[in-house]
mmCIF file of C-alpha atoms and ligand atoms in Angstrom:
data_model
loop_
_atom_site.group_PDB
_atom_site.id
_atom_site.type_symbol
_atom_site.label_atom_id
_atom_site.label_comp_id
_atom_site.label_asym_id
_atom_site.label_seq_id
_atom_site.Cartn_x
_atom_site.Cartn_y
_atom_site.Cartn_z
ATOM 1 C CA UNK A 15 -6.331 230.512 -36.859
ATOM 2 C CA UNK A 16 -2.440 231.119 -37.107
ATOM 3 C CA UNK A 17 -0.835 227.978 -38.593
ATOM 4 C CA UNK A 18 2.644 228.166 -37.821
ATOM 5 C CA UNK A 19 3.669 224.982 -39.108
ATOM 6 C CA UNK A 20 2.620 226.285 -42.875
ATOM 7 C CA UNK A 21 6.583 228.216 -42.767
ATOM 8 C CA UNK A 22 7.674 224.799 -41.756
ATOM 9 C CA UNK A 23 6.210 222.265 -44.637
ATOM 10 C CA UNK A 24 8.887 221.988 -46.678
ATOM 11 C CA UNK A 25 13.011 222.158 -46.582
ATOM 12 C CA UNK A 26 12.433 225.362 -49.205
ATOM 13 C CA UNK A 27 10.078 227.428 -47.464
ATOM 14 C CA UNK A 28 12.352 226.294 -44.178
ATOM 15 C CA UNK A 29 15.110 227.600 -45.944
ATOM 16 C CA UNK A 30 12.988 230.783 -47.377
ATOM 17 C CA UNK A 31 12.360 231.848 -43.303
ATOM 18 C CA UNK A 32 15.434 230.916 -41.812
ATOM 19 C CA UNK A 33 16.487 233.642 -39.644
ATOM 20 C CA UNK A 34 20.319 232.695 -39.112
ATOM 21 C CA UNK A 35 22.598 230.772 -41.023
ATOM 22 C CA UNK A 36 26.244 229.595 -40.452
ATOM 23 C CA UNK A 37 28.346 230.562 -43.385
ATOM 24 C CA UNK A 38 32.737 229.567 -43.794
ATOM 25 C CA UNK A 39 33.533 233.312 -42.947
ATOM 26 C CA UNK A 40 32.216 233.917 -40.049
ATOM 27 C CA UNK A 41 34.748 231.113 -38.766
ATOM 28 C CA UNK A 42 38.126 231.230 -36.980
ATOM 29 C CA UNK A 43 40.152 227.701 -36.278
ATOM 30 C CA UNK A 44 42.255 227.957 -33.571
ATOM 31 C CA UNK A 45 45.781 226.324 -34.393
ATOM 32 C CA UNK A 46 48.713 225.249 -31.984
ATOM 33 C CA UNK A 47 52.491 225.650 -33.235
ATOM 34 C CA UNK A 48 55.285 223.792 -31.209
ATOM 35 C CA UNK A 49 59.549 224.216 -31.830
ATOM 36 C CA UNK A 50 61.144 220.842 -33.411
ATOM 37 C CA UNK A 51 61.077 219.102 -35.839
ATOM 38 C CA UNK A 52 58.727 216.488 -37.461
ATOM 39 C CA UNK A 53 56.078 216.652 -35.127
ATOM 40 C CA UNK A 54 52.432 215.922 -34.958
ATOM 41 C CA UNK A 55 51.508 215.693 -31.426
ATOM 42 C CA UNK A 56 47.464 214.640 -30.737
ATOM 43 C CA UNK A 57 46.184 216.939 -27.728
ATOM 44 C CA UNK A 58 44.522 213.896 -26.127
ATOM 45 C CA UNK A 59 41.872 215.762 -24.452
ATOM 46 C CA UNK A 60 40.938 217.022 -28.133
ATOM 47 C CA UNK A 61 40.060 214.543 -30.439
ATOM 48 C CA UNK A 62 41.251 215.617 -34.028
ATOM 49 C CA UNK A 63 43.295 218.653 -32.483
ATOM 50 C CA UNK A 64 47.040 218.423 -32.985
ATOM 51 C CA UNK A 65 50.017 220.233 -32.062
ATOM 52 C CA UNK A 66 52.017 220.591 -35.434
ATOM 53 C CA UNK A 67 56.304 221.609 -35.879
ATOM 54 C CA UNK A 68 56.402 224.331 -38.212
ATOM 55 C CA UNK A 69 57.689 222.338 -40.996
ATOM 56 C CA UNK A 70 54.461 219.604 -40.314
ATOM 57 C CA UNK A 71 52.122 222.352 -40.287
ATOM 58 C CA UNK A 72 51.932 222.969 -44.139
ATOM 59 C CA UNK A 73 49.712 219.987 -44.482
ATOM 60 C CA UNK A 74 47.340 220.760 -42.152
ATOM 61 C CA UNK A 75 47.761 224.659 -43.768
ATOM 62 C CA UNK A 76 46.625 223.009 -47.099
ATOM 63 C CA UNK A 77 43.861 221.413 -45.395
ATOM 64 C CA UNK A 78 42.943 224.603 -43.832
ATOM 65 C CA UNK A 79 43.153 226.367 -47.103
ATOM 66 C CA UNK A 80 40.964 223.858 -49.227
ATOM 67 C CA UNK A 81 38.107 224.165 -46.760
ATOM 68 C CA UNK A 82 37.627 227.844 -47.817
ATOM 69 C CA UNK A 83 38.262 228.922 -43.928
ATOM 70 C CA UNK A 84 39.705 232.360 -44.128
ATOM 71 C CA UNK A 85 40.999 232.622 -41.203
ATOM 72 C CA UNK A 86 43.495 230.719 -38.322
ATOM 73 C CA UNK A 87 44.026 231.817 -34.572
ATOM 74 C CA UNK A 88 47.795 231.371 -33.861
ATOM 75 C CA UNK A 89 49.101 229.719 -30.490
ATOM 76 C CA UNK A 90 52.776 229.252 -30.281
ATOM 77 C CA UNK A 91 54.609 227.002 -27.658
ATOM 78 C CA UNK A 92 57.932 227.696 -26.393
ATOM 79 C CA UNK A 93 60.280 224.892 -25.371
ATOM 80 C CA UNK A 94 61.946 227.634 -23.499
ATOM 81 C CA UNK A 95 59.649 229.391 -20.638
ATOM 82 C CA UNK A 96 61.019 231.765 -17.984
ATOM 83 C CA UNK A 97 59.409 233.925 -15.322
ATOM 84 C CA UNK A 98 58.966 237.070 -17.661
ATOM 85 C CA UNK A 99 57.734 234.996 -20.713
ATOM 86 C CA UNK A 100 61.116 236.474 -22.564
ATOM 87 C CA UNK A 101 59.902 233.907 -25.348
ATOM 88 C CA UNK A 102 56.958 235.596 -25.836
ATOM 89 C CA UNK A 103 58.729 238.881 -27.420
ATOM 90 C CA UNK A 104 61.491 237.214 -29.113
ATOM 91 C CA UNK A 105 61.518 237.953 -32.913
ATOM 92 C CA UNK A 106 62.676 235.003 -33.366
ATOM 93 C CA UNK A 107 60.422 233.018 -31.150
ATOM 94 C CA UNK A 108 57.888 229.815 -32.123
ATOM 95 C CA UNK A 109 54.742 232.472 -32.953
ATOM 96 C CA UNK A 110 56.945 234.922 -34.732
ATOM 97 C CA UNK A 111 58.475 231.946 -36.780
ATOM 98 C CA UNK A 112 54.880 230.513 -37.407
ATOM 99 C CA UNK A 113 53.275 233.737 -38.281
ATOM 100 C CA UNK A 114 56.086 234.252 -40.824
ATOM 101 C CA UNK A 115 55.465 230.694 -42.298
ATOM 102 C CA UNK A 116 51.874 230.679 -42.779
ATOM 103 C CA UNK A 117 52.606 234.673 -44.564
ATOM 104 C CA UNK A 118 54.543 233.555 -46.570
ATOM 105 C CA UNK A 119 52.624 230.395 -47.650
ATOM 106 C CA UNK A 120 49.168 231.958 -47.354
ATOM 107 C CA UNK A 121 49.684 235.783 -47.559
ATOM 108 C CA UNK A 122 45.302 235.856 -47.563
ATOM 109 C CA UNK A 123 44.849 233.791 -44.848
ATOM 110 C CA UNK A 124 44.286 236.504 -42.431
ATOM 111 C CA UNK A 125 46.211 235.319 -38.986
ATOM 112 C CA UNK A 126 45.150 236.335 -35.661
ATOM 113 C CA UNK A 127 47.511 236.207 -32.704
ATOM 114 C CA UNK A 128 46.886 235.263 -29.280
ATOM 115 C CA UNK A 129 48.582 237.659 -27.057
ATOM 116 C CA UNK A 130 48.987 236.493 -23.285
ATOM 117 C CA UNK A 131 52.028 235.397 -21.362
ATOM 118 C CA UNK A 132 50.711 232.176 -20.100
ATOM 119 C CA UNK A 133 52.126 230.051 -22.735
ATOM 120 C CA UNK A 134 55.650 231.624 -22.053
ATOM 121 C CA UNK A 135 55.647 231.927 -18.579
ATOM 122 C CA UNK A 136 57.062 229.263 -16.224
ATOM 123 C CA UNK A 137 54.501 229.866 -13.851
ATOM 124 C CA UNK A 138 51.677 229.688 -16.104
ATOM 125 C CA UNK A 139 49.678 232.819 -15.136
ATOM 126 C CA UNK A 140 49.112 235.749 -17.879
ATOM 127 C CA UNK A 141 51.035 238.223 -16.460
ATOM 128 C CA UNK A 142 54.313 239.169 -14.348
ATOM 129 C CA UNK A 143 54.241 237.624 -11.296
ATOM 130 C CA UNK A 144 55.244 238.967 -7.479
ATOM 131 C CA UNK A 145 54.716 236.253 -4.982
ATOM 132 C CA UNK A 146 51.483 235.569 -5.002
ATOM 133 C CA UNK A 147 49.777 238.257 -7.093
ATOM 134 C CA UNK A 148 49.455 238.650 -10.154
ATOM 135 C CA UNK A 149 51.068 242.204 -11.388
ATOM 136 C CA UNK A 150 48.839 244.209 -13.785
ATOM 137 C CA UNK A 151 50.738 247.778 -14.843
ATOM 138 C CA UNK A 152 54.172 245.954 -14.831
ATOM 139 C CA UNK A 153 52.475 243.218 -16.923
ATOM 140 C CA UNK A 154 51.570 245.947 -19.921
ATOM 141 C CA UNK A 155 54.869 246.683 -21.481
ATOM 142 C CA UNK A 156 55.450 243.175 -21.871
ATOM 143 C CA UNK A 157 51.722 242.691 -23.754
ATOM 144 C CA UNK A 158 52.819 245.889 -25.851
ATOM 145 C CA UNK A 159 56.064 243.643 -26.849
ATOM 146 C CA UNK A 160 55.067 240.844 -27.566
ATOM 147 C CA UNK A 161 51.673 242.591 -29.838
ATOM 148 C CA UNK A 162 54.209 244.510 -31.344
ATOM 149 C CA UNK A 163 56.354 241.505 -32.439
ATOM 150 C CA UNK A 164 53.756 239.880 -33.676
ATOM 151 C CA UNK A 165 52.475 242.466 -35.799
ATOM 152 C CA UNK A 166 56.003 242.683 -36.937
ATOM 153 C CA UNK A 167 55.820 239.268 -38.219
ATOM 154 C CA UNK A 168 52.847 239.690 -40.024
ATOM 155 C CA UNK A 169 49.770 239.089 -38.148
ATOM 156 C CA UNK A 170 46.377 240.608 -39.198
ATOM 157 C CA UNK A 171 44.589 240.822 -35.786
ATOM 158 C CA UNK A 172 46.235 241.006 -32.362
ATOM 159 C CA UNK A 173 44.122 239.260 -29.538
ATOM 160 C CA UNK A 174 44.831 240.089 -26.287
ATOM 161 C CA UNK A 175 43.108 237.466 -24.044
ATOM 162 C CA UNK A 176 45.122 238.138 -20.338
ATOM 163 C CA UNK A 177 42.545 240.445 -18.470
ATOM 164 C CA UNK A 178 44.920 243.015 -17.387
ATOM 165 C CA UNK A 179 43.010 246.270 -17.013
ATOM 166 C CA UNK A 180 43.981 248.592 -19.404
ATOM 167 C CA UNK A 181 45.492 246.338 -21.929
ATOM 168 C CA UNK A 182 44.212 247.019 -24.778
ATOM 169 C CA UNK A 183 44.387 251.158 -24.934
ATOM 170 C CA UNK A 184 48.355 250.237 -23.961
ATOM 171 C CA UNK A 185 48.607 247.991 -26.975
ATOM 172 C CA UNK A 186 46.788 250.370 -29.200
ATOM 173 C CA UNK A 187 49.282 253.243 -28.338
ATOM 174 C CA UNK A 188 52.969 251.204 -28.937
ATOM 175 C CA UNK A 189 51.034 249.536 -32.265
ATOM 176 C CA UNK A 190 50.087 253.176 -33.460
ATOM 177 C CA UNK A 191 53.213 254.676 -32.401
ATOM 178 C CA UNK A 192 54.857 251.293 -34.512
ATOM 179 C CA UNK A 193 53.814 251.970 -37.743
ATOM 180 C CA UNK A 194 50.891 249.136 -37.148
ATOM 181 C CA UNK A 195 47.903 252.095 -36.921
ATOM 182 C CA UNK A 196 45.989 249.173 -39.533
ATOM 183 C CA UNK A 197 46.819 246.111 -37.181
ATOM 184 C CA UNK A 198 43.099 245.435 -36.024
ATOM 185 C CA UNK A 199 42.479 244.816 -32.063
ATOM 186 C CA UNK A 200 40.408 241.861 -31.070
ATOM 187 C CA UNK A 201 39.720 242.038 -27.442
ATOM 188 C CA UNK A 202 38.628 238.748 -25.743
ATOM 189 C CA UNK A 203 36.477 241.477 -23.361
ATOM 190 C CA UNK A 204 33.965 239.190 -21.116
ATOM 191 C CA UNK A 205 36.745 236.321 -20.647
ATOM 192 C CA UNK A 206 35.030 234.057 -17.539
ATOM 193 C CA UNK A 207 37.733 232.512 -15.189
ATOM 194 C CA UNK A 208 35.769 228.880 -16.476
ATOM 195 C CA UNK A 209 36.290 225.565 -15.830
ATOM 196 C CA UNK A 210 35.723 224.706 -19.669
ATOM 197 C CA UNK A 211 39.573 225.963 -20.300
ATOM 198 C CA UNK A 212 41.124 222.882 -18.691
ATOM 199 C CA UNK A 213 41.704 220.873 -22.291
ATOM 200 C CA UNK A 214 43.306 223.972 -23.710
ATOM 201 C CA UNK A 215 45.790 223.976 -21.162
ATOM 202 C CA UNK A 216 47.071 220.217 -22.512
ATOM 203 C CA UNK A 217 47.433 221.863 -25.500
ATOM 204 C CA UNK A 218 49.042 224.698 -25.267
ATOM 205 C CA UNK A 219 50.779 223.356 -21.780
ATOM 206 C CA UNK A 220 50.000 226.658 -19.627
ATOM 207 C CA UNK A 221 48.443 225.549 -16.909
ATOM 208 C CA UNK A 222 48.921 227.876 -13.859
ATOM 209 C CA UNK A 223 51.908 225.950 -11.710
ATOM 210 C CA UNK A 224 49.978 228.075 -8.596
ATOM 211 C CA UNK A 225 46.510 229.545 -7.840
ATOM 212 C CA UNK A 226 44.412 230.146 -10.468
ATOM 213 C CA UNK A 227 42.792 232.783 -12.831
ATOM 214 C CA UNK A 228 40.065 234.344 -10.544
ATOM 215 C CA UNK A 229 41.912 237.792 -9.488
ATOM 216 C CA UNK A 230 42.106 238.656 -13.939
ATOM 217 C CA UNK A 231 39.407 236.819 -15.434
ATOM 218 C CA UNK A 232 36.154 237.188 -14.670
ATOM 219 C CA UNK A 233 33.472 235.826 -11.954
ATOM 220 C CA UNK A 234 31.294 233.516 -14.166
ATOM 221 C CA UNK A 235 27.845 234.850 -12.136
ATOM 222 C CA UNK A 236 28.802 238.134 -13.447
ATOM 223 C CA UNK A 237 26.367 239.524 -16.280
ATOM 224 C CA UNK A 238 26.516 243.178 -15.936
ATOM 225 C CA UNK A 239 30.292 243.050 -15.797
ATOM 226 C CA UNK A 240 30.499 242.051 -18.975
ATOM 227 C CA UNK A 241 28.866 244.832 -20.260
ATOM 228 C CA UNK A 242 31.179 247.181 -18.538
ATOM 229 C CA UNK A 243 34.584 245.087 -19.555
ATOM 230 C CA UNK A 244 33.043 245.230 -23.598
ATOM 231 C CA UNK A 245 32.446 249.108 -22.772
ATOM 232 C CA UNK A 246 36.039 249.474 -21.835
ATOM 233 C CA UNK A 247 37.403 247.602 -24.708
ATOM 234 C CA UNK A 248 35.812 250.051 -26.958
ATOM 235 C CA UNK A 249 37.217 252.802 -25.139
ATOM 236 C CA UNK A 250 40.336 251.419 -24.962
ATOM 237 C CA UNK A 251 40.216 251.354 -28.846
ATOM 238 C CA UNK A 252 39.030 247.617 -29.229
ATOM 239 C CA UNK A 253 37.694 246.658 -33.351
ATOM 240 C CA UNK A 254 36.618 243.560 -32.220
ATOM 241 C CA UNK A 255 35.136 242.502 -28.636
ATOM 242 C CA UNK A 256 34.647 238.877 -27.815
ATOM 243 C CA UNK A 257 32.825 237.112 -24.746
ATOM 244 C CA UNK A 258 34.342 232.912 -23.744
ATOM 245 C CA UNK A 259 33.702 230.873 -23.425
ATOM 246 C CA UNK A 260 30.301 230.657 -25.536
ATOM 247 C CA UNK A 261 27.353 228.127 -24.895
ATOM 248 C CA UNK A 262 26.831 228.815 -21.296
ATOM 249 C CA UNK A 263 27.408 232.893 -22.016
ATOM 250 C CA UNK A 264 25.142 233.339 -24.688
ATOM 251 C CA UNK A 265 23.160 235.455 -22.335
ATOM 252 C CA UNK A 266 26.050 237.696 -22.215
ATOM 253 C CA UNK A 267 26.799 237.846 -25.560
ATOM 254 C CA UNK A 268 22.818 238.847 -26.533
ATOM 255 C CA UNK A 269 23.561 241.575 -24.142
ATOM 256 C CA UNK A 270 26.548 242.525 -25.597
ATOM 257 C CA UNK A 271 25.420 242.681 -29.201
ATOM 258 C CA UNK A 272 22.166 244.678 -28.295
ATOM 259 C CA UNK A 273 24.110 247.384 -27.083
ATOM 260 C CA UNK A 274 26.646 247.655 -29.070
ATOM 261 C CA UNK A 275 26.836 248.269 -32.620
ATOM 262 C CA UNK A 276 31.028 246.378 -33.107
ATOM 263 C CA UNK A 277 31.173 243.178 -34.037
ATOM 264 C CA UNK A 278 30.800 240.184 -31.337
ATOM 265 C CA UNK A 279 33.253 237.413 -31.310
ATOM 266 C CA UNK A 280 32.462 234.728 -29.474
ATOM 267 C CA UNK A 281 35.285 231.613 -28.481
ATOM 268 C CA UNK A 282 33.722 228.264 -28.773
ATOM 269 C CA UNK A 283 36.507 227.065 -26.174
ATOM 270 C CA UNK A 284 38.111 223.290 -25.763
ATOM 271 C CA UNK A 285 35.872 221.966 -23.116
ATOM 272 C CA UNK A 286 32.662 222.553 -25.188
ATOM 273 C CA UNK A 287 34.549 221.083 -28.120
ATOM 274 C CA UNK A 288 35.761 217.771 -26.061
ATOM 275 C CA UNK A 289 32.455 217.542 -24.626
ATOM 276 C CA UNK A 290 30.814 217.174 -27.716
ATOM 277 C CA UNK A 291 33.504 214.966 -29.389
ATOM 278 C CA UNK A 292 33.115 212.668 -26.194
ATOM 279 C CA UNK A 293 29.769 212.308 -26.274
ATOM 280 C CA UNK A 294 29.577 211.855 -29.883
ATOM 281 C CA UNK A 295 32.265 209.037 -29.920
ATOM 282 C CA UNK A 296 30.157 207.244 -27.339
ATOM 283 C CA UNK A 297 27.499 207.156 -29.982
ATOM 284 C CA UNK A 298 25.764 209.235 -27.619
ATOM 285 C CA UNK A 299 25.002 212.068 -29.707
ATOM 286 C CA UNK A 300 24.878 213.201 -33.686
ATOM 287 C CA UNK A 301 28.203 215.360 -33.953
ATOM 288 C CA UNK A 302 26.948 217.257 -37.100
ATOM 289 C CA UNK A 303 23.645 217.873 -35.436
ATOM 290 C CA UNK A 304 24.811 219.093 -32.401
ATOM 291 C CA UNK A 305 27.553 221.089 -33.690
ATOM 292 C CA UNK A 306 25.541 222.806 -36.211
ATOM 293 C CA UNK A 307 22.749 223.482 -33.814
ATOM 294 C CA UNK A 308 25.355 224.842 -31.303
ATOM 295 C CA UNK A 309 27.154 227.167 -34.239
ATOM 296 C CA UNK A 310 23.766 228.801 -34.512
ATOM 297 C CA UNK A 311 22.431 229.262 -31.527
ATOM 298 C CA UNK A 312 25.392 231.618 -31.285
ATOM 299 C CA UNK A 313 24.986 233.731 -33.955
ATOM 300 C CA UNK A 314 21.253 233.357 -33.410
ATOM 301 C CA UNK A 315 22.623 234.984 -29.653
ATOM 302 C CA UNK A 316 24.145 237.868 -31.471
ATOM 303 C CA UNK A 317 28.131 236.643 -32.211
ATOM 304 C CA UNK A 318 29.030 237.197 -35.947
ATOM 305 C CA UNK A 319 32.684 235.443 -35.429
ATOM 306 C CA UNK A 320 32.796 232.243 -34.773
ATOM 307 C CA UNK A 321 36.314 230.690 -32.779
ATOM 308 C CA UNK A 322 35.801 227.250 -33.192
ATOM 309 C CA UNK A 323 37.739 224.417 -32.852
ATOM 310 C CA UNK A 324 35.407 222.705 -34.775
ATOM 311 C CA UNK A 325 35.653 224.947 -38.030
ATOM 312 C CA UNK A 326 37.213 222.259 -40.456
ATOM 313 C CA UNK A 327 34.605 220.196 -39.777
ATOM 314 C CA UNK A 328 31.665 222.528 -40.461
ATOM 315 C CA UNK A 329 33.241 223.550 -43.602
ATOM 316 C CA UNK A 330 32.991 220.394 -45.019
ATOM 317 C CA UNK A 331 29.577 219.872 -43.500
ATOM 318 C CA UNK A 332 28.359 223.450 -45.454
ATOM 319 C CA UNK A 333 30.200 222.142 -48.872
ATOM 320 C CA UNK A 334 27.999 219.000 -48.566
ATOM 321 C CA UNK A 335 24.523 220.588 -48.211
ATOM 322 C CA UNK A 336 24.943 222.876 -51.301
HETATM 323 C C1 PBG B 22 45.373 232.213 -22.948
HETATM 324 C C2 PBG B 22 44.179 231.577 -23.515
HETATM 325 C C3 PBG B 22 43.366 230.557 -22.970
HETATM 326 C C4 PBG B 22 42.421 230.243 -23.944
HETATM 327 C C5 PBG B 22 42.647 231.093 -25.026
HETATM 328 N N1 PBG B 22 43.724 231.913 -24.726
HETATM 329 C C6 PBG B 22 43.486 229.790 -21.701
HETATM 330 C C7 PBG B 22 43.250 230.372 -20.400
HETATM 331 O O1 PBG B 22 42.899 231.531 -20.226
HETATM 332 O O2 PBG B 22 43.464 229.620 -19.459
HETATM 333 C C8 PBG B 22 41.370 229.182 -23.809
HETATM 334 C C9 PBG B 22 40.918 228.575 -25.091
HETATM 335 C C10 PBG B 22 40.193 227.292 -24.992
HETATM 336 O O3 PBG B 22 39.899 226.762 -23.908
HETATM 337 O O4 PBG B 22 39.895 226.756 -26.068
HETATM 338 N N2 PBG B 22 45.116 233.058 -21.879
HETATM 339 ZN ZN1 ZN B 23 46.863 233.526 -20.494
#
């Protein structure tokens, strides 16, 4: 008789079989950065998610720091937004600024930048806009700007997350031709046009004032797609290729990871995070349990980088079970 349940008697021989663990590098904390002054603004919608001034954000840096997370994804919010995003290329805008900061105060934490227009933009939407629609070729020089400003200011990783075909060979070329051949490309490839967004938007205020995503990101019933938009990331010259949001895509990103040999990202976005902090503050749910068993079951899917708003957290959770 096979008895399964002798790999299961005990926490060591648990441990001895385990086929995927969670470790502090394989996670990314996502961080927002607004102009001012003095200010620590909660994102209501996120419980323990804040939007920090520059000078506030050295404490939360520190915490950052002490948890042994390596890593911080950069959002920066303008005070000033136009109709081309001008904020987003400005060397002296609130990423640039940021970015600068945290080199200068961290030089190892390795900083990834966001790059998208929707933050900058006084219409919201990720690229130019003419009307109605949603311009993709005259949106690329701007992407290549801003990627090349922030690179400029010291980021590790750019992370283009707009859906514009073609952006990420057009950012490859102006970094290489830039000096920034090194500067590694994430790609958020299989981005879903997903309701679990909307919590993100309160943060980082870029909620589309018209319309919404569907004509860039991608139809959420779409599987084989996101094969082909990973394919033409790697193409285009992507490092890094990244499906979001993650728990109800983990389908796509087993896919993804069996057939290609780069390393998966996946973005464990806002709504899954408030969904889970909601429950659990109902009583409704274990938060460490859940989280834990959520962390897993994507890397168990085939993601070896973790975006996760909850990365603090399971960093403290990992130093208490050694
Ligand atoms: C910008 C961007 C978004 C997210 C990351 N980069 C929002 C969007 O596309 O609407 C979502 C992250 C999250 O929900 O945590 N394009
Ligand atoms: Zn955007």
């Amino acid at each position: 008789m096979v008895r399964m349940r002798r790999l299961r008697v005990n926490e060591a021989v648990r441990n001895l079989v385990r086929e995927t663990n969670v470790c502090k590098t394989d996670l990314v904390y996502p961080v927002f950065i607004i102009e001012g002054e003095n200010k620590k603004i909660p994102v209501e919608s996120m419980p323990g998610i804040y939007q920090y001034s520059i000078d506030c954000f050295e404490e939360e840096l520190e915490r950052i720091l002490k948890a042994g997370i390596q890593a911080v994804l950069i959002f920066g919010i303008p005070a000033h937004k136009d109709e081309q995003g001008s904020e987003a290329y400005n060397e002296e805008g609130i990423t640039q600024r940021a970015i600068r900061f945290i080199k200068r105060k961290a030089p190892h934490l390795l900083v990834i930048a966001d790059v998208c227009l929707c933050e900058y933009t006084s219409h919201g939407h990720c690229g130019l806009v003419c009307g109605h629609e949603i311009l993709n070729d005259e949106t690329l020089p701007l992407l290549g700007k801003m990627s090349l400003s922030l690179a400029n200011a010291g980021a590790d990783v750019i992370a283009p997350s707009d859906m514009m075909d073609g952006r990420v060979g057009y950012i490859r070329g102006v970094l290489d031709e830039n000096g920034f051949k090194n500067t590694i490309l994430m790609a958020y490839s299989a981005k879903f046009a997903s309701g679990y967004y909307s919590p993100f938007r309160e943060a980082a205020d870029s909620a589309p004032a018209f319309g919404d995503r569907r004509t860039y990101q991608m139809d959420v019933a779409n599987g084989k797609e996101a094969v082909r938009e990973c394919e033409n990331d790697i193409a285009e010259g992507a490092d890094i290729i990244m499906v979001k949001p993650a728990l109800a895509y983990l389908d796509v990103v087993k896919e993804v990871s069996k057939r290609s040999n780069y390393p998966v990202a996946v973005y464990n976005v806002s709504g899954e995070y408030s969904m889970v902090k909601a429950a659990a503050q109902n009583g409704w749910i274990d938060e460490k349990r859940i989280v834990m068993e959520n962390i897993i079951a994507m890397k168990r899917a085939g993601a070896k980088i973790i975006i996760t708003y909850h990365a603090l957290a399971i960093a403290g959770w990992l130093d208490e079970s050694v």
